[in-house]
Amino acid sequence: MSEQHPDAFVRQQRQAHDRVNQYLLTSLDALPFADLPLAQAMKYGTLLGGKRLRPFLTYAVGEMLGVSLDSLDAPAAAVECIHAYSLIHDDLPAMDDDDLRRGQPTCHIKFGEGNAVLAGDALQTFAFQLLSSASMPNVSDKDRIAMIAELAYASGLAGMCGGQALDLDAEGKRVDLISLERIHQHKTGALIRAAIRLGAYAAGNKGHQALVSLDKYAESIGLAFQVQDDILDVIGDSTVTGKRQGADEQHEKSTYPSLLGLDAAQQKAKELYQDAITALESLQSQGYNTELLRALANFVIERKS
């Protein structure tokens, strides 16, 4: 199968980006208390730029398995709400204490710490409101419940929050490579895997049968994403990344470049990319078009922001 042309991938990425943004905007505007700073903080934290990688994965996997976009909007938006809440809370003074996110003031800088905390809380619950009640044509109640359980697991102690706690505990300490991977498999990888699984669950039995290969793919790109993040913290351009260069070093965090060296970290990203491509081969052999997921894996390790 031929590789997808980069322009085609960028176009599809933009379409998914714009689609989920419009769905999020419409859904958030329909909530009560629209005039409160809290509602404004929720919209700001959710729609303040971003690549929309996780919604893109939900759309890409669902479409590969034959699911209509109308059935994928709610899960794609839900996973982005969880991601947005995590970033709002990560930036708080009690966590990473960042004043810049995607080149703009962080949520607590613009709306105050109290509203930022509440915005994260409300976005988390809004994600589950979408999964439980938003329209998903042709998705069974059983699979809707599976989505809710998956996102809850990936967001909590066993997933993202647990990874964040491990990351906080590791600050100022020299952790080994196994411990670092454990942190990122939970902090970053769990939500990426959930985004992929939400797209698969929307396809019913067909999606359940693809989970083994999709989980391997998710594990590889989830870790690759974090490796590339660590690399960009060293060599990235702040005007492009929208974050302060060297923030990890400032917070005394162990990273792949600090443990392996920059060259070895870049080689690690390439190896994870190849692992992701290998995981897709069984799906390709079953007749599924995996070009979009292949292109996404390449984007993860080639991105500059």
Coordinates of C-alpha atoms in Angstrom, one line a residue:
M1 CA 0.0 0.0 0.0
S2 CA 1.4 3.4 -0.9
E3 CA 2.1 6.0 1.7
Q4 CA -0.4 8.8 2.0
H5 CA 0.7 12.1 0.5
P6 CA 1.6 14.6 3.2
D7 CA -0.8 17.2 1.8
A8 CA -3.7 14.7 2.1
F9 CA -2.8 14.0 5.7
V10 CA -2.6 17.7 6.6
R11 CA -6.0 18.3 4.9
Q12 CA -7.7 15.4 6.8
Q13 CA -6.0 16.5 10.0
R14 CA -7.4 20.1 9.5
Q15 CA -10.9 18.7 8.7
A16 CA -10.9 16.7 11.9
H17 CA -9.5 19.7 13.9
D18 CA -12.2 22.0 12.5
R19 CA -15.0 19.5 13.0
V20 CA -14.3 18.7 16.6
N21 CA -13.8 22.4 17.4
Q22 CA -17.2 23.3 15.9
Y23 CA -18.8 20.5 17.8
L24 CA -17.1 21.6 21.1
L25 CA -18.1 25.2 20.5
T26 CA -21.7 24.3 19.8
S27 CA -21.9 22.0 22.8
L28 CA -20.2 24.4 25.2
D29 CA -22.4 27.3 24.1
A30 CA -25.5 25.2 24.9
L31 CA -24.5 24.9 28.6
P32 CA -26.1 27.2 31.2
F33 CA -24.4 30.2 32.9
A34 CA -22.8 31.2 29.6
D35 CA -22.1 34.7 31.0
L36 CA -20.0 33.4 34.0
P37 CA -16.2 33.6 33.9
L38 CA -16.2 29.9 34.5
A39 CA -18.0 29.2 31.2
Q40 CA -15.6 31.5 29.4
A41 CA -12.6 29.8 31.0
M42 CA -14.0 26.4 29.9
K43 CA -14.2 27.6 26.3
Y44 CA -10.8 29.3 26.5
G45 CA -9.0 26.3 27.9
T46 CA -10.7 23.9 25.3
L47 CA -10.4 26.0 22.2
L48 CA -7.0 27.7 22.7
G49 CA -5.3 26.2 19.8
G50 CA -3.8 22.7 19.9
K51 CA -3.3 19.9 17.4
R52 CA -6.4 17.9 18.4
L53 CA -4.3 14.7 18.1
R54 CA -6.7 12.6 20.3
P55 CA -9.9 13.5 18.5
F56 CA -8.1 12.9 15.2
L57 CA -7.2 9.4 16.4
T58 CA -10.9 8.8 17.4
Y59 CA -12.0 9.9 14.0
A60 CA -9.3 8.1 12.1
V61 CA -9.9 4.7 13.8
G62 CA -13.6 5.0 13.6
E63 CA -13.6 5.9 9.9
M64 CA -11.1 3.1 9.2
L65 CA -13.7 0.7 10.7
G66 CA -16.6 2.2 8.8
V67 CA -18.2 4.4 11.4
S68 CA -20.0 7.6 10.4
L69 CA -18.5 10.9 11.5
D70 CA -21.8 11.7 13.3
S71 CA -21.2 8.8 15.6
L72 CA -17.6 9.9 16.3
D73 CA -18.2 13.6 17.2
A74 CA -19.2 13.0 20.8
P75 CA -16.3 10.6 21.7
A76 CA -13.8 12.8 19.9
A77 CA -15.0 15.9 21.8
A78 CA -15.1 14.0 25.1
V79 CA -11.5 12.9 24.9
E80 CA -10.5 16.5 24.1
C81 CA -12.4 17.8 27.1
I82 CA -10.4 15.5 29.3
H83 CA -7.1 16.6 27.6
A84 CA -8.1 20.3 28.0
Y85 CA -8.9 19.8 31.7
S86 CA -5.6 18.1 32.3
L87 CA -3.6 21.0 30.6
I88 CA -5.5 23.6 32.6
H89 CA -4.7 21.9 35.9
D90 CA -1.1 21.0 34.8
D91 CA -0.4 24.7 34.3
L92 CA -1.6 25.7 37.8
P93 CA 1.0 27.0 40.3
A94 CA 0.6 23.9 42.4
M95 CA 1.6 21.7 39.4
D96 CA 3.9 22.9 36.6
D97 CA 3.3 26.6 37.3
D98 CA 3.3 27.7 33.6
D99 CA 2.1 31.1 32.4
L100 CA 2.2 30.3 28.7
R101 CA 0.2 27.6 26.8
R102 CA 0.3 27.5 23.0
G103 CA 1.7 31.0 22.9
Q104 CA -1.1 32.5 25.0
P105 CA -1.6 33.2 28.7
T106 CA -2.6 30.0 30.6
C107 CA -6.1 29.7 31.9
H108 CA -5.3 30.7 35.5
I109 CA -3.4 33.7 34.4
K110 CA -6.4 34.9 32.3
F111 CA -9.3 33.9 34.6
G112 CA -7.7 33.4 38.0
E113 CA -6.8 30.2 39.8
G114 CA -10.3 29.5 41.2
N115 CA -11.9 29.6 37.8
A116 CA -9.1 27.5 36.3
V117 CA -9.6 24.8 38.9
L118 CA -13.4 24.8 38.3
A119 CA -13.0 24.9 34.5
G120 CA -10.9 21.7 34.6
D121 CA -13.4 20.1 37.0
A122 CA -16.4 21.1 34.8
L123 CA -14.7 19.9 31.6
Q124 CA -14.0 16.5 33.1
T125 CA -17.7 16.0 34.0
F126 CA -18.8 17.4 30.6
A127 CA -16.8 14.7 28.8
F128 CA -18.9 12.1 30.5
Q129 CA -22.1 14.0 29.9
L130 CA -21.3 13.9 26.1
L131 CA -20.5 10.2 26.2
S132 CA -23.6 9.3 28.1
S133 CA -26.2 11.5 26.4
A134 CA -25.0 13.0 23.1
S135 CA -26.2 11.5 19.8
M136 CA -24.2 8.6 18.4
P137 CA -26.2 7.0 15.6
N138 CA -25.9 3.2 15.4
V139 CA -23.7 2.9 18.5
S140 CA -25.2 0.4 21.0
D141 CA -25.8 1.3 24.6
K142 CA -23.3 -1.5 25.5
D143 CA -20.6 0.2 23.5
R144 CA -21.5 3.6 24.8
I145 CA -21.0 2.3 28.4
A146 CA -17.7 0.8 27.3
M147 CA -16.6 4.2 26.1
I148 CA -17.5 5.8 29.4
A149 CA -15.6 3.1 31.4
E150 CA -12.6 3.4 29.1
L151 CA -12.3 7.2 29.4
A152 CA -12.9 7.1 33.2
Y153 CA -10.1 4.4 33.6
A154 CA -7.7 6.3 31.3
S155 CA -8.3 9.6 33.1
G156 CA -8.0 8.5 36.7
L157 CA -5.5 7.0 39.1
A158 CA -4.8 4.0 36.8
G159 CA -4.1 6.4 33.9
M160 CA -3.5 10.1 33.4
C161 CA -3.8 11.3 37.0
G162 CA -1.7 8.4 38.3
G163 CA 0.9 9.3 35.7
Q164 CA 0.8 13.0 36.8
A165 CA 1.3 11.9 40.4
L166 CA 4.3 9.8 39.5
D167 CA 5.7 12.7 37.5
L168 CA 5.3 15.1 40.5
D169 CA 7.0 12.6 42.7
A170 CA 9.9 12.3 40.3
E171 CA 10.7 16.0 40.2
G172 CA 14.1 16.8 41.5
K173 CA 15.0 13.1 41.4
R174 CA 17.0 11.0 38.9
V175 CA 14.7 8.3 37.7
D176 CA 15.7 5.4 35.5
L177 CA 14.4 4.7 32.0
I178 CA 11.9 2.1 33.2
S179 CA 10.4 4.5 35.7
L180 CA 10.3 7.3 33.1
E181 CA 8.4 5.1 30.7
R182 CA 6.0 4.1 33.4
I183 CA 5.2 7.7 34.1
H184 CA 4.5 8.5 30.4
Q185 CA 2.6 5.4 29.7
H186 CA 0.1 6.6 32.3
K187 CA 0.4 10.4 32.0
T188 CA 0.3 10.6 28.1
G189 CA -0.2 7.1 26.7
A190 CA -3.4 6.2 28.6
L191 CA -5.4 9.0 27.1
I192 CA -4.0 8.3 23.6
R193 CA -5.0 4.7 23.9
A194 CA -8.4 5.7 25.1
A195 CA -8.9 8.0 22.1
I196 CA -8.1 5.1 19.8
R197 CA -10.4 2.7 21.7
L198 CA -13.3 5.1 21.7
G199 CA -13.2 5.0 17.9
A200 CA -13.0 1.3 17.9
Y201 CA -15.9 0.9 20.4
A202 CA -18.1 3.0 18.1
A203 CA -17.7 0.2 15.4
G204 CA -19.1 -2.5 17.7
N205 CA -17.8 -6.1 17.3
K206 CA -15.6 -5.1 14.4
G207 CA -13.8 -2.6 16.6
H208 CA -13.5 -5.0 19.5
Q209 CA -11.7 -7.5 17.2
A210 CA -9.2 -4.9 16.2
L211 CA -8.2 -3.9 19.8
V212 CA -5.1 -6.0 20.1
S213 CA -3.4 -4.4 17.1
L214 CA -4.7 -0.9 18.0
D215 CA -3.5 -1.2 21.6
K216 CA 0.0 -2.0 20.3
Y217 CA -0.1 1.0 17.9
A218 CA -1.4 3.2 20.7
E219 CA 1.4 2.2 23.1
S220 CA 4.0 3.0 20.5
I221 CA 2.8 6.4 19.4
G222 CA 1.9 7.4 22.9
L223 CA 5.4 6.9 24.1
A224 CA 6.8 8.4 20.8
F225 CA 4.7 11.5 21.4
Q226 CA 6.3 12.0 24.8
V227 CA 9.8 11.3 23.6
Q228 CA 9.3 14.0 20.9
D229 CA 8.0 16.4 23.5
D230 CA 11.1 15.9 25.5
I231 CA 13.3 16.5 22.4
L232 CA 11.4 19.7 21.6
D233 CA 11.9 20.9 25.1
V234 CA 15.7 20.8 24.3
I235 CA 15.8 21.9 20.6
G236 CA 12.3 23.4 19.9
D237 CA 11.6 27.0 19.0
S238 CA 9.4 28.6 21.7
T239 CA 7.7 30.7 19.1
V240 CA 6.6 27.4 17.4
T241 CA 6.0 25.2 20.4
G242 CA 4.2 27.9 22.3
K243 CA 6.0 26.8 25.5
R244 CA 9.1 27.9 27.3
Q245 CA 12.2 26.1 26.0
G246 CA 14.0 24.2 28.8
A247 CA 11.0 24.1 31.1
D248 CA 11.7 20.4 31.9
E249 CA 15.3 21.2 33.0
Q250 CA 14.0 24.1 35.1
H251 CA 11.7 21.8 36.9
E252 CA 14.5 19.2 37.3
K253 CA 12.5 16.6 35.4
S254 CA 14.1 13.4 34.0
T255 CA 13.5 13.2 30.3
Y256 CA 14.6 11.0 27.5
P257 CA 17.4 13.4 26.3
S258 CA 18.6 13.8 29.9
L259 CA 18.8 10.0 30.4
L260 CA 19.8 8.8 26.9
G261 CA 21.3 11.9 25.3
L262 CA 19.7 13.8 22.4
D263 CA 20.8 11.5 19.6
A264 CA 19.7 8.3 21.4
A265 CA 16.4 10.0 22.2
Q266 CA 15.8 10.8 18.6
Q267 CA 16.7 7.2 17.6
K268 CA 14.2 6.0 20.3
A269 CA 11.4 8.0 18.6
K270 CA 12.2 6.4 15.3
E271 CA 12.2 2.9 16.8
L272 CA 8.8 3.6 18.3
Y273 CA 7.5 4.8 15.0
Q274 CA 8.6 1.5 13.4
D275 CA 6.8 -0.4 16.2
A276 CA 3.6 1.5 15.4
I277 CA 3.9 0.7 11.7
T278 CA 4.4 -3.0 12.5
A279 CA 1.3 -3.0 14.8
L280 CA -0.8 -1.8 11.8
E281 CA 0.3 -4.6 9.5
S282 CA -2.2 -7.1 10.8
L283 CA -5.0 -4.6 10.2
Q284 CA -3.8 -3.9 6.8
S285 CA -3.7 -7.6 6.0
Q286 CA -7.4 -7.7 6.9
G287 CA -8.2 -5.2 4.3
Y288 CA -8.4 -2.0 6.4
N289 CA -6.9 1.2 5.0
T290 CA -4.3 2.1 7.6
E291 CA -2.7 5.0 5.6
L292 CA -4.1 7.7 7.9
L293 CA -2.8 6.0 11.0
R294 CA 0.6 5.5 9.4
A295 CA 0.8 9.2 8.5
L296 CA -0.2 10.1 12.0
A297 CA 2.6 8.0 13.5
N298 CA 5.1 9.9 11.2
F299 CA 3.6 13.2 12.3
V300 CA 4.1 12.3 15.9
I301 CA 7.9 12.0 15.6
E302 CA 8.4 14.8 13.0
R303 CA 6.3 17.5 14.6
K304 CA 7.8 20.8 15.7
S305 CA 5.2 21.8 18.2

